[in-house]
Coordinates of C-alpha atoms and ligand atoms in Angstrom, one line a residue:
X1 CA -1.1 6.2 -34.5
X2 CA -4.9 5.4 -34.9
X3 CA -5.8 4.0 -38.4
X4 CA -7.1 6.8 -40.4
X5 CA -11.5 7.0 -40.7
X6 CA -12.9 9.0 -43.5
X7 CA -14.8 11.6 -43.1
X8 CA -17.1 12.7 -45.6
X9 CA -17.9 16.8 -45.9
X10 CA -20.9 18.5 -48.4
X11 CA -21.5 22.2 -48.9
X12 CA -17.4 22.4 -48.2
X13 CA -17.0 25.6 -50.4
X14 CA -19.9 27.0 -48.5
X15 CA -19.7 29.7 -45.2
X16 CA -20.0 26.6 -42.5
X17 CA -18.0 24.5 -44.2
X18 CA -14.9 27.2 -44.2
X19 CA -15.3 27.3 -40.8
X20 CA -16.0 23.5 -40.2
X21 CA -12.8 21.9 -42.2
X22 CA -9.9 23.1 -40.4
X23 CA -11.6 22.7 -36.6
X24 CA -12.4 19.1 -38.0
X25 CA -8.5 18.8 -39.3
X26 CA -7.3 19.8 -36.2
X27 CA -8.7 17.1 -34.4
X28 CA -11.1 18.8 -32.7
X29 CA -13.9 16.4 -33.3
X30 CA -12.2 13.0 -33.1
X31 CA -9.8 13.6 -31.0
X32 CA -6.0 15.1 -31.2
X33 CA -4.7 11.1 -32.1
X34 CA -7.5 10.3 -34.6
X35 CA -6.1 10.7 -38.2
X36 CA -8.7 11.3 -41.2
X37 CA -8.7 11.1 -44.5
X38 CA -11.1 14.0 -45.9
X39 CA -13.4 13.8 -48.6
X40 CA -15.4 16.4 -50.0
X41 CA -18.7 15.9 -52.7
X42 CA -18.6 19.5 -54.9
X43 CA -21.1 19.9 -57.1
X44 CA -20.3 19.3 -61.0
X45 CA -20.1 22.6 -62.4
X46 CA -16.9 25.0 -62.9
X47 CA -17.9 26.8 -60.3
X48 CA -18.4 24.5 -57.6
X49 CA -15.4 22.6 -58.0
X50 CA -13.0 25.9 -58.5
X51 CA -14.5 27.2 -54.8
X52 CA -13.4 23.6 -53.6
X53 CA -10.0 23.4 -55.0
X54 CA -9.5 26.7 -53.3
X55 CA -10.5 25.3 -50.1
X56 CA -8.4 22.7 -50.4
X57 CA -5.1 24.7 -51.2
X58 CA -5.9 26.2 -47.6
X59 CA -6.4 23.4 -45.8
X60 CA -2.9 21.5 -47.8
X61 CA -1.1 25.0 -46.5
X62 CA -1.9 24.0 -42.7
X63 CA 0.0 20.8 -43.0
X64 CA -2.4 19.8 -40.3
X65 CA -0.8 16.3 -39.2
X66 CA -4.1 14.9 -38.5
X67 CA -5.0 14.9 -42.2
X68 CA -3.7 11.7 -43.6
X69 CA -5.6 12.9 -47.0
X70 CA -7.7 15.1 -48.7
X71 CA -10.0 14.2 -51.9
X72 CA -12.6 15.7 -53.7
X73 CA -15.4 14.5 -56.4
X74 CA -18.7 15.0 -57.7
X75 CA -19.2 11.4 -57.5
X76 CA -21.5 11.0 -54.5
X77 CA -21.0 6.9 -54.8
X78 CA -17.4 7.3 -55.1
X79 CA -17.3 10.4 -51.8
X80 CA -19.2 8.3 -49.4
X81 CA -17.3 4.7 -50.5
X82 CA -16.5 3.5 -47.2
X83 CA -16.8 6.9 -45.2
X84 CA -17.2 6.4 -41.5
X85 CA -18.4 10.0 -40.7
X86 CA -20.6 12.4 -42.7
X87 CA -21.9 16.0 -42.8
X88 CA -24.1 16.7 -45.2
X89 CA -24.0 20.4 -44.7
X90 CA -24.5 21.4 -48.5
X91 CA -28.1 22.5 -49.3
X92 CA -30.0 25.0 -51.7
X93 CA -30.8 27.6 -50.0
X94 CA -33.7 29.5 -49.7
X95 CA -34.8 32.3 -52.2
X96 CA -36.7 34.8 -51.7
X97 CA -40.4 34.2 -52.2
X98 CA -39.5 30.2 -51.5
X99 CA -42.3 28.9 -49.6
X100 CA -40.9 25.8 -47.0
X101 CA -42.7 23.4 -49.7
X102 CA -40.3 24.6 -52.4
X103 CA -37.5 24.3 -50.4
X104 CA -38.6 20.9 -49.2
X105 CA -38.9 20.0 -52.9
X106 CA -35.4 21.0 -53.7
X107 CA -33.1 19.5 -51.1
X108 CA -35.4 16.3 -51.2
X109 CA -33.6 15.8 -54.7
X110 CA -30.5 16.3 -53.0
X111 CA -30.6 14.1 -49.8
X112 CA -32.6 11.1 -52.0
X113 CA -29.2 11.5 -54.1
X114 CA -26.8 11.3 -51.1
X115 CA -29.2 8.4 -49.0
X116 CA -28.8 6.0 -52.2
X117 CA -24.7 6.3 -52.2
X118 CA -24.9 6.4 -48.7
X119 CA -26.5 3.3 -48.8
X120 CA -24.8 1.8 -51.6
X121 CA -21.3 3.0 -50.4
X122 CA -20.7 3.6 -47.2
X123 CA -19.1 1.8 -44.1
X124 CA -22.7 0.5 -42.7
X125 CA -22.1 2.1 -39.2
X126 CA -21.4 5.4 -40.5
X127 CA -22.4 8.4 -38.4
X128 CA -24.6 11.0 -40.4
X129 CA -25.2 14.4 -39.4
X130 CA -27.7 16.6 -41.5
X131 CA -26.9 20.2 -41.5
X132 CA -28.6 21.7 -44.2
X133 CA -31.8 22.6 -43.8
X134 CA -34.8 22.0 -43.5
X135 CA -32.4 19.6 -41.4
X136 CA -34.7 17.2 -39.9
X137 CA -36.9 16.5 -43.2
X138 CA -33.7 15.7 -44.9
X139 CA -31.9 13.7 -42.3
X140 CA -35.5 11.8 -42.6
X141 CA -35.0 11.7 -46.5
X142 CA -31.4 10.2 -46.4
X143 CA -32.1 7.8 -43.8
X144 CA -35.3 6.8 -45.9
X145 CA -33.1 6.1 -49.5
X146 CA -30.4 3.9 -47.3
X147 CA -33.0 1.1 -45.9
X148 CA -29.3 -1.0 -45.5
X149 CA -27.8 1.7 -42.7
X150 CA -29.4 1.7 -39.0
X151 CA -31.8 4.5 -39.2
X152 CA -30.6 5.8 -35.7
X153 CA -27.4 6.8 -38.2
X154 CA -28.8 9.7 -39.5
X155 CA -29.3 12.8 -37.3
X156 CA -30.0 16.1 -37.9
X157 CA -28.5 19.0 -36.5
X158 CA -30.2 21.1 -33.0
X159 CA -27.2 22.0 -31.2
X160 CA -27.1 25.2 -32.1
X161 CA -30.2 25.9 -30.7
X162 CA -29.3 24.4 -27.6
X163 CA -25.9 26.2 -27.4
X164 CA -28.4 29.3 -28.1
X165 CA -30.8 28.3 -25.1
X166 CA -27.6 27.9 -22.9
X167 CA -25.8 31.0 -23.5
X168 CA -29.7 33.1 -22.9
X169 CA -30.1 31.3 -20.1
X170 CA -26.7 31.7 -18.4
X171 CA -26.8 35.3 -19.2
X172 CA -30.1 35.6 -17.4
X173 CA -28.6 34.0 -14.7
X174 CA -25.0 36.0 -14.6
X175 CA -23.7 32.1 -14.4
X176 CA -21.3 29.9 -16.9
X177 CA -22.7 27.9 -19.2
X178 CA -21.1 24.9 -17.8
X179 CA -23.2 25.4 -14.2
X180 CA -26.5 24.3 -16.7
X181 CA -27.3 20.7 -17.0
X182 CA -30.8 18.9 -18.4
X183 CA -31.8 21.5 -20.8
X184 CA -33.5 20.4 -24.1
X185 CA -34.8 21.7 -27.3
X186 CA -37.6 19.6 -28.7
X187 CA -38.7 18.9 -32.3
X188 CA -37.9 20.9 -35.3
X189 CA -35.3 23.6 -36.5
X190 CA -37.6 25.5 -37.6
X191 CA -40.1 28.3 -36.2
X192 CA -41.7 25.6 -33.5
X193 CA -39.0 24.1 -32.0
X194 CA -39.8 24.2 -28.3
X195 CA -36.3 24.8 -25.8
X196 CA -37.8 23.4 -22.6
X197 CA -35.9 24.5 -18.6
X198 CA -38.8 22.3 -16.8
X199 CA -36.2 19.7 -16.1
X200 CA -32.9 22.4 -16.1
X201 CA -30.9 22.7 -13.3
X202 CA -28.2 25.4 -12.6
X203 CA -25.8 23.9 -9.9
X204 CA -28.3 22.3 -8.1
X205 CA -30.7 24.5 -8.1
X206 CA -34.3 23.5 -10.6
X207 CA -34.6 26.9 -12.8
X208 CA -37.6 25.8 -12.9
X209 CA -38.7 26.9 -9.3
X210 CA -37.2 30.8 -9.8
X211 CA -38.4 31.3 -13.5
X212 CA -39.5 34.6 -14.6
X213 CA -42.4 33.4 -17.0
X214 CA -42.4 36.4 -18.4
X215 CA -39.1 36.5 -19.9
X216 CA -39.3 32.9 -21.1
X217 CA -42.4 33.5 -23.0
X218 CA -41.7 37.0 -24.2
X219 CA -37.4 37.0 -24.7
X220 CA -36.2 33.7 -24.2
X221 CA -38.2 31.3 -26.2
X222 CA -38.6 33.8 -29.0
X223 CA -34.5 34.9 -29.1
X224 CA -33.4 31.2 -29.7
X225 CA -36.1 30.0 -32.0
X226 CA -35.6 33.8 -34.5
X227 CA -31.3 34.0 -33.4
X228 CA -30.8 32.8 -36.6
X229 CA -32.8 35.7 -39.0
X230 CA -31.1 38.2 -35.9
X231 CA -28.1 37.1 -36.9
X232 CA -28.8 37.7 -40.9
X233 CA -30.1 41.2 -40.0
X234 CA -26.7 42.4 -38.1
X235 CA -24.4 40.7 -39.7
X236 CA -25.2 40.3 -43.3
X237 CA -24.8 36.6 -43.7
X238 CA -26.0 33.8 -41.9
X239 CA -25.1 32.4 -38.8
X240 CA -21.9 30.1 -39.7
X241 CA -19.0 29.8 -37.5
X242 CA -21.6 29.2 -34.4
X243 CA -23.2 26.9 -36.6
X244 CA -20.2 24.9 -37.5
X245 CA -19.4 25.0 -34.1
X246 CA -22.3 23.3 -33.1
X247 CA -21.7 20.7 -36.0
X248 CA -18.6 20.0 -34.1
X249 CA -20.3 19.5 -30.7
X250 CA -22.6 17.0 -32.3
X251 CA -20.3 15.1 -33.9
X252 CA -18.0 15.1 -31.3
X253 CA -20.3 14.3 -28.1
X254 CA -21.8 11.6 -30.6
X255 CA -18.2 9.9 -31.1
X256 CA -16.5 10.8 -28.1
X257 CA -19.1 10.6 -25.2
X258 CA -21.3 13.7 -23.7
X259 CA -19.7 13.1 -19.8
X260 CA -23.2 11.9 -19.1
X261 CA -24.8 15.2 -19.7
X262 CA -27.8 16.3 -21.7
X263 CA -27.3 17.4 -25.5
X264 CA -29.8 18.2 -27.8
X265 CA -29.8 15.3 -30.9
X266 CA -32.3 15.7 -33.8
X267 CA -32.5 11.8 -34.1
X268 CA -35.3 9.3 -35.3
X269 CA -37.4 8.8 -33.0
X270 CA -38.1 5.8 -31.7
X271 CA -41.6 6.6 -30.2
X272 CA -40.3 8.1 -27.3
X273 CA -42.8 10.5 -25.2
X274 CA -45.5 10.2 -28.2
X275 CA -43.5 11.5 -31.4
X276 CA -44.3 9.2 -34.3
X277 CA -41.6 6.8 -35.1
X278 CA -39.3 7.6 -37.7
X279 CA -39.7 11.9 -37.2
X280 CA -36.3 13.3 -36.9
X281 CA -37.0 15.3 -34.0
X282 CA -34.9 17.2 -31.1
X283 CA -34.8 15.0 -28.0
X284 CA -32.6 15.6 -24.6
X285 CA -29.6 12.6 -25.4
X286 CA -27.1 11.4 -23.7
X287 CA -23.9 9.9 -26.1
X288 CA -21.5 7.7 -24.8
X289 CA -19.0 4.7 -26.2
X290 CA -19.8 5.7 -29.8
X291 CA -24.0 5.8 -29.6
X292 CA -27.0 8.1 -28.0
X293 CA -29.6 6.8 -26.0
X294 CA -32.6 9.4 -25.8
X295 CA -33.0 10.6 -22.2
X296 CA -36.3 8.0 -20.9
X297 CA -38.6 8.5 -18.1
X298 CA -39.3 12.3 -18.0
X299 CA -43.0 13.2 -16.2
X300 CA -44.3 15.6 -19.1
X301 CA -46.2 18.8 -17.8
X302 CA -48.7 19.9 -20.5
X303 CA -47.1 22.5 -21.3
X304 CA -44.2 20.1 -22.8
X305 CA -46.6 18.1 -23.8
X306 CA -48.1 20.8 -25.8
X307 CA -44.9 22.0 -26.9
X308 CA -43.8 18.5 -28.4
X309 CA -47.1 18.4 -30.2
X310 CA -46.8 21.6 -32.2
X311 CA -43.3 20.1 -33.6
X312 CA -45.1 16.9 -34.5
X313 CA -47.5 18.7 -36.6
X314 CA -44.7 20.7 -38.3
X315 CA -42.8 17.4 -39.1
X316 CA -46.1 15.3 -39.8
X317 CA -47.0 17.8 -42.4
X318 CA -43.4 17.7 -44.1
X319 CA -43.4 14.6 -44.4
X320 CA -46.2 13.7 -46.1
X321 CA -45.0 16.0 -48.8
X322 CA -41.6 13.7 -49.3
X323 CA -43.1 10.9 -48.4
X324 CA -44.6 11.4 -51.7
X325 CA -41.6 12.3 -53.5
X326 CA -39.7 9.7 -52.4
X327 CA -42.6 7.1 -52.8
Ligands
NDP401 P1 -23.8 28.7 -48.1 O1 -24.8 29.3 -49.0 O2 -22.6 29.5 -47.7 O3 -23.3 27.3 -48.7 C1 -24.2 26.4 -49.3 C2 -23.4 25.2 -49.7 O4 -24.4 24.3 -50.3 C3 -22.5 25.5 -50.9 O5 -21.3 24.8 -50.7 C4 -23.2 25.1 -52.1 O6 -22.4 24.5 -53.1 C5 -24.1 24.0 -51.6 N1 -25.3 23.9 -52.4 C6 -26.1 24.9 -52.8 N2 -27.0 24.5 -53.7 C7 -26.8 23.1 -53.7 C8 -27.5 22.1 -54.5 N3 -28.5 22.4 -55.2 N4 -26.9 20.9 -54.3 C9 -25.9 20.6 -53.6 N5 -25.2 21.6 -52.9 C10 -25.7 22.8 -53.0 O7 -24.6 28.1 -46.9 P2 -24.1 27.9 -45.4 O8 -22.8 27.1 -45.4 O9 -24.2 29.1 -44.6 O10 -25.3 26.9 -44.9 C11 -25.4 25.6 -45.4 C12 -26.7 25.0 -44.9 O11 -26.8 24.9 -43.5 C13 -28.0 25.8 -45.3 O12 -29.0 24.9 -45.7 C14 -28.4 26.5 -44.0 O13 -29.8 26.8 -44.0 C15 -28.0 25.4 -43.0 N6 -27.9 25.8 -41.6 C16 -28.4 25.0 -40.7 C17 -28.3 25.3 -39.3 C18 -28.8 24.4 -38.3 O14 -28.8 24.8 -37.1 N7 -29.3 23.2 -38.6 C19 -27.7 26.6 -38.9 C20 -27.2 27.4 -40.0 C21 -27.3 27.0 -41.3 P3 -21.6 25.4 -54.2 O15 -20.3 25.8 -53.5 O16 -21.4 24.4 -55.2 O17 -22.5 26.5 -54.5

């Protein structure tokens, strides 16, 4: 048996983190031989912690054999001590009449809080993924407050708008997801994010070359960037087993390899294809032994090029407002 890694969970009493612990406990992320021992940061209130002990009895009545142990604390220092993996899925969420700024405001507390014990604390090659939102802002935050981790540690979470972009796509095209390779969705999880089928393929035929503009302009591009509100409106409550699903493909892919194909990270960027260094931003990656490497070399048309753009602006702007807070 492998030696146990620990894996650090926020936000674990919340809807994605029900539906994130057990997949994560039943090795679906590291691998069916990859032991973990959990840890989960509750907030300090009677509340908080009661939801998490509750959690907790269910995941001890799975006797899942993968999970060596199981811990919880309100101690952020003490939760991340060592942790290999992290999802910081726990956020404030968004009231109503909360402009973006607010809401910017309020998790910045939050992922300054969880970037210092991450830095203080944690193994130095630990693997963050941001879930909470605004995601890439606050990946940027907690990568900002641990200067002693490698920034390209901390990435924020886009798969779920990819996973959207390939299901649309595949229905369009009556084929299986798996037939669709080199698909992306650039920049921000927010309103601009830009998916992109300029470099897709489908088999081995370029979608690119039978594209209904319409439809992408009109259905597509609109139905992944708004799925999420969609999803509020029928269901009642936000999107949270897709999302945790998608937390899973990250984390996996990122640790396990991506079989050479195309994923869409949210990771600092490194100046690739013009976005400012340091944005968290969606890029195409491709993960393998443990690491990402950004996809390189792509010819831009200017419609991508435009499409990037308006993402850079949307991140520019946020952060110059934590930029401030965190000073
Ligand atoms: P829930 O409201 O169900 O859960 C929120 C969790 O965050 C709870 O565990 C809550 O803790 C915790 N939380 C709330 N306020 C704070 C705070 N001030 N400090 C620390 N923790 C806090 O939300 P979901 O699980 O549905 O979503 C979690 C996050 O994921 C949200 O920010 C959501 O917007 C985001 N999201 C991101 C997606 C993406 O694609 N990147 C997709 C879908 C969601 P407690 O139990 O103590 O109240």
């Amino acid at each position: 048996m492998k030696k146990p890694m620990k894996v650090v969970v926020t936000g674990a009493a919340g809807q994605i983190g029900y539906s994130l612990l057990f997949r994560i406990c039943a090795g679906e992320v590291f691998g069916k031989d990859q032991p973990i021992n959990l840890w989960l940061l509750e907030r300090n209130n009677e509340t908080s912690i009661k939801a998490v002990r509750g959690v907790m009895m269910e995941l001890d009545d799975c006797a899942f054999p993968l999970l060596a142990s199981l811990n919880s604390t309100s101690d952020p220092v003490e939760c991340f001590e060592g942790a290999d993996v992290a999802f910081l899925v726990g956020a404030r969420p968004r009231s109503k009449d909360m402009q973006r700024k607010d809401l910017i405001e309020a998790n910045a507390r939050i992922f300054i809080e969880q970037g210092k014990a991450i830095d203080q604390s944690s193994n130095k090659n630990i693997k963050v993924l941001v879930v909470g939102n605004p995601c890439n802002t606050n990946a940027y935050i907690a990568r900002r407050c641990a200067p002693s981790i490698n920034p390209r540690n901390f990435t924020a979470m886009m798969r779920l708008d990819h996973n959207r972009a390939l299901t649309q796509l595949a229905q369009k095209y009556d084929c299986a997801v798996d037939e669709i390779t080199d698909l992306v969705v650039w920049g921000n999880h927010g309103n601009t994010m830009y998916p992109d089928l300029n470099q897709t393929k489908i088999g081995e035929k370029k979608v690119a070359d039978t594209l209904d503009a319409t439809w992408y302009t009109d259905n597509f591009t609109p139905t992944v960037a708004k799925r999420g509100s969609a999803i509020i409106e029928a269901r009642g409550h936000s999107s949270a087993a897709s999302a945790a699903n998608a937390a899973i493909d990250h984390v996996r892919d990122w640790v396990l390899g991506s079989n050479d194909q195309w994923v869409t990270m949210a990771v600092p960027s490194d100046g690739s294809y013009g976005v400012p260094e340091g944005l968290v931003f969606g890029f195409p990656c491709i993960c393998k032994d443990g690491d990402y490497q950004i996809v390189q070399g792509l010819q831009l048309t200017e419609e991508q090029k435009a499409g990037i753009a308006r993402n850079i602006v949307a991140l520019e702007e946020e952060r110059k407002i934590v930029d401030e807070l965190i000073g």
